[in-house]
Amino acid sequence: MIFRVLGFLLIFRLLVLQNGILSATGVDSNPSTRPKFVNIGAIMSFNSTIGKVAKLAIQAAIDDVNSSPHVLQGTKLNISIQDSHHNGFLGAVEAMTIIESGVVAIIGPQSSVIAHVVSQVAKGLQVPLLSFAATDPTLSSLEYPFLVRTSQNDLFQMAAIADILTYYEWREVTAIYTDDDYGRNGIAALGDKLAERRCTISYKARMNPELNREDIRNVLFQVSLQESRIIILHTYNNYGLEVLEIARSLHMLDRGYVWIATNWLSDVIDTDSPPSPVALNNVQGLLTLRVHTPNSQLKKKFVSRWADLVRRENVGSFGLNTYGLYAYDTIWILARALDAYFHQGGNISFSNNSLLSQLKDKNLHLEEMNTFDGGELLLSNIWQVRMNGLTGRVQYDSDRNLINPAFDIINVVGTGHNTIGYWSNSSGLSSRPPESLHSITPNQSISSQKLSVVIWPGHTIEKPRGWVFPNNGNHLRIGVPWRVGYEEFISYSTSTDTFSGYCIDVFISAVNLLPYAVPYRLIPFGNGKNNPNINELIEKINTGVFDAVVGDVSITTDRTKYADFTQPYIESGLVIVAPVKTTESNAWAFLRPFTPMMWFVTGASFIVVGAVVWILEHRFNDEFRGPPRKQVATMLWFSCSTWFFAHRENTVSTLGRLVLIIWLFVVLIINSSYTASLTSMLTVHQLTSHVKGLESLIDSREPIGYQAGSFSVNYLNEQLNVPMSLLVPLNSENEYAEALTKGPKNGGIAAIVSERAYMELFLSSRCEFTIVGQEFTKNGWGYAFPQDSPLAVDMSTALLKLSENGDLQKIHDKWLIRKACSTQDTQLEVNRLELKSFWGLFLVCGIACLVALIVYFALTVKQFLRHHTPEEEEEEPSGQITSRSKSSRIQTFLSFMDEKEEEIKKRFRKRQTDKGSSRGSTPSNRSSNIMELSMGSGSRINHMEFSPAQNNQV
């Protein structure tokens, strides 16, 4: 770039170098005083849409500044405006001429191409360039520090276009642009903004910067062959109208197309209002953007005087566009910056450039091109300008862009245009002007984005799809897995090079429902001897080998990283298939509902509960008393009879009744479960398999088969941590049957893990195998297309139609209905009831028994200590006095527990009566003792018996 600029510099100097350098006219040598005049320059194309408006606006601004007493304080601006004649070379020459004239700033250049060249010279000579029309996004970089963009950056315009595309849910666009700095860099910025929204430019159509109708026709013809019908036109005013005229002749402005023109079209509409009938006919239904400028009083006053300005210049009739507003504000930006510059003590002075003075070729006189000494200070003041202009608030952000970028979104309709909405950098798309949203919290969610109704090309309000299948003579290359078995799904004939099967018929039926033709060619993937790897086939889409994949392809998370899938056309999931054998009924079939451990725990529970009830009832209930043999028989009979709820013995104690109620509830649950399980086993034909489900299969550490090429191997190995040494790949149905029949002990497999769709077809004719356990993944089969392909969406819609009209089921019945095994009265053996299903019940019952025993023994010990004191037991029947030993006390306690509660109370009352008589106790004391005994015993006393003497005492 630098060498190109230096080459231009040498040529320009030879062409325009004058003897000596002109000093600034009217410059006062005294730095403390302001000069009378300040020379500035401007460069633009006078005959362009932008140039003719900008020239008149700049002259009006110069007059306003020079007549204002509030700016520059008497210093006048002297401007020299040069015509670039729509030519980059001449524009660069004119820019060099202006710089040599001793200007302190240049308004322009108008062209981004010229700005790239001249800004390097301005950087070396430190002359600020204030461009109102160079919108190339790359001009904001640090490479061009002396270029000040006084209009909006194209980066924001491209962001607005990207938001429009996202709003209408279009994912791919075609970009037409002039192949220069302005066109390339603008489209590059658009590509970046689209990528942020997961959209893309599918085709870039470059046009020669030199207007050539034949070149434009060739470019548009290539565009018409592409699938995208969303066209972004980024070019110049005169060029854009030529493109649209040729597009009309190629029927590219008809229904189905969407054209979005950058702000060049709005400038044409505003300037040449109304446009010619031909131009107006060519822009019907187009969308374009216009830089948004608020309707301030300052703007209204300038618009009202515009007609007088045009009439005074006698240059024809034309309207005011946004570039004219920005050109006017540019002069005021420079004037305010110069005012601040002079206020800071700056003056107009130039000095020799050290780099140019080093050149030894004196004939060029390049050493006489001087540097503006105050260039950096003036540039700093420009960046700090704060003012309200015709375009709104003028202020620069940290990236050297004007704040609050916003655009009007325009739909050209009839002889005028409609503003369908607005875009701003803070609020996105909106139906309200951006200035009304500044005080509202920004909300750029999709739901908040709103635009009005659009009249699209073809005079329709229906949103175009935005793409068609490309009419470029190429067929869609579709990869189809060539499997070994399961020809019902996909079958390939090498002799005719054709495919058939369920998956193929569904695809063909869906394609026939599309509203456009889709030429395609089915290409086999695999050798027909081994199943291909589906993951490798999907990756071929990402690498461009195939345009789509059609077949029995499961939709998995890993595969969606490489392709987009349609909605599933058949549901599937991983299941386990294992050998089974018939279970015949026998004499001991009634034992099968419970496992041995369940039988043992249940039987033991009967005995334990019977013993607990006997203990709790023994002292109170006559039915639980008697000789030891009778008591044992009663306890066993009572516990066993509760199974049938036929126990005859009554429980009288509160604790005994509590334990019995809980136990009877446990018996009810166990009895019901046993009955249901036994009924199922005896009435339904049972099949047994040593594989009960996924967990038992993995725990067995036996070989597991899987369909070669499917995703099941990755799931088993990576998700379930099954070693690869235990996974056996199988290709055909015959290999499945052979490996399952051999079993793991004879070099076969214990089970197969594969997709349900395959296994249901496999099991329809092989009744010696069955599905065990539950389906442990949920997915489906779909067709794969490149990421963000609109064909995937349309095919999904077509598959939904097939499902709704019943054609999908008809295709399924045609290929996948076989005569199944007679399994209506057959089921996999019901799992035997295990202890783990009932341990909670047994736990509750056990806790109840334990608590009841603890309470019972606590009450019994308390009663024993109250009724049998040491003083009362020292005297033996023989009258001899002995000491109590520990063993004798335990024996006494056991005897006490064996006695009936009523007898203990009688004996205790009699002993208390005798004791009271010997001590001469009063009747009241004796009655008190008796009542105390009755209340402290913890048992109900039905009646009391007294001797005649005791009755008299009472």
PDB file of C-alpha atoms in Angstrom, residues 150-329:
ATOM      1  CA  THR A 150     -18.341  12.695   9.466  1.00  0.00           C
ATOM      2  CA  SER A 151     -21.067  10.266   8.345  1.00  0.00           C
ATOM      3  CA  GLN A 152     -22.097   6.812   9.527  1.00  0.00           C
ATOM      4  CA  ASN A 153     -19.847   3.809   9.118  1.00  0.00           C
ATOM      5  CA  ASP A 154     -21.018   1.107   6.693  1.00  0.00           C
ATOM      6  CA  LEU A 155     -20.368  -1.382   9.467  1.00  0.00           C
ATOM      7  CA  PHE A 156     -23.636  -0.288  11.077  1.00  0.00           C
ATOM      8  CA  GLN A 157     -25.524  -0.437   7.805  1.00  0.00           C
ATOM      9  CA  MET A 158     -24.411  -4.041   7.358  1.00  0.00           C
ATOM     10  CA  ALA A 159     -25.477  -4.811  10.929  1.00  0.00           C
ATOM     11  CA  ALA A 160     -28.926  -3.433  10.092  1.00  0.00           C
ATOM     12  CA  ILE A 161     -29.151  -5.624   6.970  1.00  0.00           C
ATOM     13  CA  ALA A 162     -28.102  -8.669   9.008  1.00  0.00           C
ATOM     14  CA  ASP A 163     -30.863  -7.942  11.534  1.00  0.00           C
ATOM     15  CA  ILE A 164     -33.417  -7.643   8.736  1.00  0.00           C
ATOM     16  CA  LEU A 165     -32.381 -11.023   7.354  1.00  0.00           C
ATOM     17  CA  THR A 166     -32.622 -12.558  10.809  1.00  0.00           C
ATOM     18  CA  TYR A 167     -36.046 -10.993  11.322  1.00  0.00           C
ATOM     19  CA  TYR A 168     -37.376 -12.673   8.185  1.00  0.00           C
ATOM     20  CA  GLU A 169     -35.533 -15.933   9.028  1.00  0.00           C
ATOM     21  CA  TRP A 170     -33.367 -15.989   5.912  1.00  0.00           C
ATOM     22  CA  ARG A 171     -30.091 -17.821   6.397  1.00  0.00           C
ATOM     23  CA  GLU A 172     -28.281 -17.440   3.063  1.00  0.00           C
ATOM     24  CA  VAL A 173     -27.858 -14.421   0.783  1.00  0.00           C
ATOM     25  CA  THR A 174     -26.171 -13.500  -2.464  1.00  0.00           C
ATOM     26  CA  ALA A 175     -24.052 -10.337  -2.477  1.00  0.00           C
ATOM     27  CA  ILE A 176     -23.535  -8.244  -5.626  1.00  0.00           C
ATOM     28  CA  TYR A 177     -20.880  -5.550  -5.308  1.00  0.00           C
ATOM     29  CA  THR A 178     -18.295  -3.542  -7.183  1.00  0.00           C
ATOM     30  CA  ASP A 179     -14.860  -5.054  -6.870  1.00  0.00           C
ATOM     31  CA  ASP A 180     -13.071  -2.148  -5.206  1.00  0.00           C
ATOM     32  CA  ASP A 181     -12.242  -1.076  -1.660  1.00  0.00           C
ATOM     33  CA  TYR A 182     -15.740   0.261  -1.082  1.00  0.00           C
ATOM     34  CA  GLY A 183     -17.518  -2.883  -2.321  1.00  0.00           C
ATOM     35  CA  ARG A 184     -15.187  -5.551  -0.960  1.00  0.00           C
ATOM     36  CA  ASN A 185     -14.827  -4.096   2.511  1.00  0.00           C
ATOM     37  CA  GLY A 186     -18.542  -3.411   2.853  1.00  0.00           C
ATOM     38  CA  ILE A 187     -19.454  -7.001   1.916  1.00  0.00           C
ATOM     39  CA  ALA A 188     -16.731  -8.332   4.216  1.00  0.00           C
ATOM     40  CA  ALA A 189     -18.355  -6.418   7.077  1.00  0.00           C
ATOM     41  CA  LEU A 190     -21.728  -7.885   6.072  1.00  0.00           C
ATOM     42  CA  GLY A 191     -20.265 -11.382   6.170  1.00  0.00           C
ATOM     43  CA  ASP A 192     -18.971 -10.807   9.694  1.00  0.00           C
ATOM     44  CA  LYS A 193     -22.339  -9.538  10.902  1.00  0.00           C
ATOM     45  CA  LEU A 194     -24.167 -12.452   9.281  1.00  0.00           C
ATOM     46  CA  ALA A 195     -21.780 -14.942  10.865  1.00  0.00           C
ATOM     47  CA  GLU A 196     -22.677 -13.556  14.299  1.00  0.00           C
ATOM     48  CA  ARG A 197     -26.285 -14.520  13.536  1.00  0.00           C
ATOM     49  CA  ARG A 198     -25.469 -17.914  12.032  1.00  0.00           C
ATOM     50  CA  CYS A 199     -26.200 -16.687   8.509  1.00  0.00           C
ATOM     51  CA  THR A 200     -23.886 -16.694   5.545  1.00  0.00           C
ATOM     52  CA  ILE A 201     -23.199 -15.183   2.130  1.00  0.00           C
ATOM     53  CA  SER A 202     -23.631 -18.209  -0.111  1.00  0.00           C
ATOM     54  CA  TYR A 203     -22.422 -16.478  -3.280  1.00  0.00           C
ATOM     55  CA  LYS A 204     -20.399 -13.315  -3.898  1.00  0.00           C
ATOM     56  CA  ALA A 205     -20.874 -11.695  -7.308  1.00  0.00           C
ATOM     57  CA  ARG A 206     -18.099  -9.225  -8.102  1.00  0.00           C
ATOM     58  CA  MET A 207     -18.578  -6.553 -10.752  1.00  0.00           C
ATOM     59  CA  ASN A 208     -15.964  -4.542 -12.606  1.00  0.00           C
ATOM     60  CA  PRO A 209     -15.721  -1.024 -11.089  1.00  0.00           C
ATOM     61  CA  GLU A 210     -15.863   0.325 -14.645  1.00  0.00           C
ATOM     62  CA  LEU A 211     -19.485   0.257 -15.775  1.00  0.00           C
ATOM     63  CA  ASN A 212     -19.919  -2.481 -18.382  1.00  0.00           C
ATOM     64  CA  ARG A 213     -23.401  -3.759 -19.223  1.00  0.00           C
ATOM     65  CA  GLU A 214     -22.171  -7.017 -20.666  1.00  0.00           C
ATOM     66  CA  ASP A 215     -20.160  -7.707 -17.528  1.00  0.00           C
ATOM     67  CA  ILE A 216     -23.203  -6.928 -15.391  1.00  0.00           C
ATOM     68  CA  ARG A 217     -25.346  -9.300 -17.460  1.00  0.00           C
ATOM     69  CA  ASN A 218     -22.854 -12.129 -17.029  1.00  0.00           C
ATOM     70  CA  VAL A 219     -22.692 -11.556 -13.291  1.00  0.00           C
ATOM     71  CA  LEU A 220     -26.479 -11.515 -12.933  1.00  0.00           C
ATOM     72  CA  PHE A 221     -26.825 -14.648 -15.012  1.00  0.00           C
ATOM     73  CA  GLN A 222     -24.564 -16.491 -12.577  1.00  0.00           C
ATOM     74  CA  VAL A 223     -26.578 -15.085  -9.684  1.00  0.00           C
ATOM     75  CA  SER A 224     -29.803 -16.409 -11.214  1.00  0.00           C
ATOM     76  CA  LEU A 225     -28.347 -19.916 -11.161  1.00  0.00           C
ATOM     77  CA  GLN A 226     -27.789 -19.838  -7.406  1.00  0.00           C
ATOM     78  CA  GLU A 227     -30.261 -21.184  -4.875  1.00  0.00           C
ATOM     79  CA  SER A 228     -30.468 -17.999  -2.790  1.00  0.00           C
ATOM     80  CA  ARG A 229     -33.069 -15.466  -3.876  1.00  0.00           C
ATOM     81  CA  ILE A 230     -32.033 -12.892  -1.244  1.00  0.00           C
ATOM     82  CA  ILE A 231     -29.802 -10.394  -3.067  1.00  0.00           C
ATOM     83  CA  ILE A 232     -27.814  -7.622  -1.381  1.00  0.00           C
ATOM     84  CA  LEU A 233     -26.794  -4.921  -3.867  1.00  0.00           C
ATOM     85  CA  HIS A 234     -23.890  -2.801  -2.616  1.00  0.00           C
ATOM     86  CA  THR A 235     -22.606  -0.438  -5.275  1.00  0.00           C
ATOM     87  CA  TYR A 236     -22.777   3.182  -6.486  1.00  0.00           C
ATOM     88  CA  ASN A 237     -25.820   5.184  -7.525  1.00  0.00           C
ATOM     89  CA  ASN A 238     -25.445   5.089 -11.289  1.00  0.00           C
ATOM     90  CA  TYR A 239     -24.127   1.526 -11.220  1.00  0.00           C
ATOM     91  CA  GLY A 240     -27.023   0.229  -9.120  1.00  0.00           C
ATOM     92  CA  LEU A 241     -29.704   1.480 -11.506  1.00  0.00           C
ATOM     93  CA  GLU A 242     -27.970  -0.235 -14.420  1.00  0.00           C
ATOM     94  CA  VAL A 243     -27.867  -3.498 -12.473  1.00  0.00           C
ATOM     95  CA  LEU A 244     -31.578  -3.339 -11.711  1.00  0.00           C
ATOM     96  CA  GLU A 245     -32.456  -2.553 -15.326  1.00  0.00           C
ATOM     97  CA  ILE A 246     -30.575  -5.614 -16.556  1.00  0.00           C
ATOM     98  CA  ALA A 247     -32.029  -7.723 -13.729  1.00  0.00           C
ATOM     99  CA  ARG A 248     -35.510  -6.740 -14.954  1.00  0.00           C
ATOM    100  CA  SER A 249     -34.685  -8.103 -18.418  1.00  0.00           C
ATOM    101  CA  LEU A 250     -33.549 -11.390 -16.824  1.00  0.00           C
ATOM    102  CA  HIS A 251     -36.802 -11.658 -14.821  1.00  0.00           C
ATOM    103  CA  MET A 252     -34.863 -11.329 -11.584  1.00  0.00           C
ATOM    104  CA  LEU A 253     -37.237  -8.720 -10.197  1.00  0.00           C
ATOM    105  CA  ASP A 254     -40.206 -11.074 -10.332  1.00  0.00           C
ATOM    106  CA  ARG A 255     -42.028 -12.783  -7.502  1.00  0.00           C
ATOM    107  CA  GLY A 256     -39.828 -14.920  -5.258  1.00  0.00           C
ATOM    108  CA  TYR A 257     -36.837 -12.576  -5.291  1.00  0.00           C
ATOM    109  CA  VAL A 258     -35.819 -10.236  -2.478  1.00  0.00           C
ATOM    110  CA  TRP A 259     -33.589  -7.265  -3.240  1.00  0.00           C
ATOM    111  CA  ILE A 260     -32.027  -5.217  -0.458  1.00  0.00           C
ATOM    112  CA  ALA A 261     -30.087  -2.197  -1.697  1.00  0.00           C
ATOM    113  CA  THR A 262     -27.730  -0.275   0.540  1.00  0.00           C
ATOM    114  CA  ASN A 263     -28.298   3.438   1.053  1.00  0.00           C
ATOM    115  CA  TRP A 264     -27.282   4.347  -2.502  1.00  0.00           C
ATOM    116  CA  LEU A 265     -30.882   3.706  -3.577  1.00  0.00           C
ATOM    117  CA  SER A 266     -32.400   5.956  -0.921  1.00  0.00           C
ATOM    118  CA  ASP A 267     -30.009   8.707  -2.052  1.00  0.00           C
ATOM    119  CA  VAL A 268     -31.264   8.324  -5.635  1.00  0.00           C
ATOM    120  CA  ILE A 269     -34.883   8.448  -4.461  1.00  0.00           C
ATOM    121  CA  ASP A 270     -34.280  11.554  -2.305  1.00  0.00           C
ATOM    122  CA  THR A 271     -32.211  13.381  -4.912  1.00  0.00           C
ATOM    123  CA  ASP A 272     -34.040  12.499  -8.136  1.00  0.00           C
ATOM    124  CA  SER A 273     -37.586  12.738  -6.853  1.00  0.00           C
ATOM    125  CA  PRO A 274     -39.485  11.352  -8.548  1.00  0.00           C
ATOM    126  CA  PRO A 275     -37.158   8.973 -10.436  1.00  0.00           C
ATOM    127  CA  SER A 276     -37.689   8.297 -14.112  1.00  0.00           C
ATOM    128  CA  PRO A 277     -40.520   5.869 -14.992  1.00  0.00           C
ATOM    129  CA  VAL A 278     -38.003   3.235 -16.062  1.00  0.00           C
ATOM    130  CA  ALA A 279     -35.976   3.533 -12.876  1.00  0.00           C
ATOM    131  CA  LEU A 280     -39.137   3.604 -10.782  1.00  0.00           C
ATOM    132  CA  ASN A 281     -40.397   0.416 -12.399  1.00  0.00           C
ATOM    133  CA  ASN A 282     -37.093  -1.310 -11.669  1.00  0.00           C
ATOM    134  CA  VAL A 283     -37.105  -0.573  -7.951  1.00  0.00           C
ATOM    135  CA  GLN A 284     -40.652  -1.741  -7.114  1.00  0.00           C
ATOM    136  CA  GLY A 285     -40.723  -3.938  -4.007  1.00  0.00           C
ATOM    137  CA  LEU A 286     -37.084  -3.305  -3.096  1.00  0.00           C
ATOM    138  CA  LEU A 287     -35.894  -2.616   0.427  1.00  0.00           C
ATOM    139  CA  THR A 288     -33.280   0.028   1.016  1.00  0.00           C
ATOM    140  CA  LEU A 289     -31.781   1.891   3.952  1.00  0.00           C
ATOM    141  CA  ARG A 290     -31.423   5.575   4.621  1.00  0.00           C
ATOM    142  CA  VAL A 291     -29.263   7.066   7.365  1.00  0.00           C
ATOM    143  CA  HIS A 292     -31.698   8.249  10.003  1.00  0.00           C
ATOM    144  CA  THR A 293     -31.643  11.948  10.885  1.00  0.00           C
ATOM    145  CA  PRO A 294     -34.080  13.303  13.504  1.00  0.00           C
ATOM    146  CA  ASN A 295     -36.657  15.880  12.429  1.00  0.00           C
ATOM    147  CA  SER A 296     -35.226  18.813  14.390  1.00  0.00           C
ATOM    148  CA  GLN A 297     -36.101  22.471  13.901  1.00  0.00           C
ATOM    149  CA  LEU A 298     -32.607  23.098  12.515  1.00  0.00           C
ATOM    150  CA  LYS A 299     -33.138  20.426   9.865  1.00  0.00           C
ATOM    151  CA  LYS A 300     -36.608  21.700   8.950  1.00  0.00           C
ATOM    152  CA  LYS A 301     -35.283  25.222   8.404  1.00  0.00           C
ATOM    153  CA  PHE A 302     -32.512  23.999   6.132  1.00  0.00           C
ATOM    154  CA  VAL A 303     -34.883  21.778   4.142  1.00  0.00           C
ATOM    155  CA  SER A 304     -37.224  24.731   3.636  1.00  0.00           C
ATOM    156  CA  ARG A 305     -34.424  26.879   2.161  1.00  0.00           C
ATOM    157  CA  TRP A 306     -33.037  24.082  -0.026  1.00  0.00           C
ATOM    158  CA  ALA A 307     -35.178  24.915  -3.036  1.00  0.00           C
ATOM    159  CA  ASP A 308     -33.939  28.506  -2.958  1.00  0.00           C
ATOM    160  CA  LEU A 309     -30.328  27.341  -2.788  1.00  0.00           C
ATOM    161  CA  VAL A 310     -30.798  25.099  -5.830  1.00  0.00           C
ATOM    162  CA  ARG A 311     -32.588  27.826  -7.752  1.00  0.00           C
ATOM    163  CA  ARG A 312     -29.867  30.368  -6.934  1.00  0.00           C
ATOM    164  CA  GLU A 313     -27.126  28.116  -8.299  1.00  0.00           C
ATOM    165  CA  ASN A 314     -29.095  27.501 -11.481  1.00  0.00           C
ATOM    166  CA  VAL A 315     -27.924  23.880 -11.676  1.00  0.00           C
ATOM    167  CA  GLY A 316     -31.244  22.201 -12.308  1.00  0.00           C
ATOM    168  CA  SER A 317     -33.667  20.713  -9.855  1.00  0.00           C
ATOM    169  CA  PHE A 318     -32.719  18.026  -7.349  1.00  0.00           C
ATOM    170  CA  GLY A 319     -33.616  17.103  -3.831  1.00  0.00           C
ATOM    171  CA  LEU A 320     -31.662  16.969  -0.586  1.00  0.00           C
ATOM    172  CA  ASN A 321     -30.232  13.629   0.511  1.00  0.00           C
ATOM    173  CA  THR A 322     -28.579  12.629   3.780  1.00  0.00           C
ATOM    174  CA  TYR A 323     -25.076  13.121   2.385  1.00  0.00           C
ATOM    175  CA  GLY A 324     -25.964  16.796   1.844  1.00  0.00           C
ATOM    176  CA  LEU A 325     -26.922  17.048   5.516  1.00  0.00           C
ATOM    177  CA  TYR A 326     -23.657  15.418   6.602  1.00  0.00           C
ATOM    178  CA  ALA A 327     -21.639  17.662   4.229  1.00  0.00           C
ATOM    179  CA  TYR A 328     -23.244  20.728   5.795  1.00  0.00           C
ATOM    180  CA  ASP A 329     -22.466  19.483   9.313  1.00  0.00           C
TER     181      ASP A 329
END
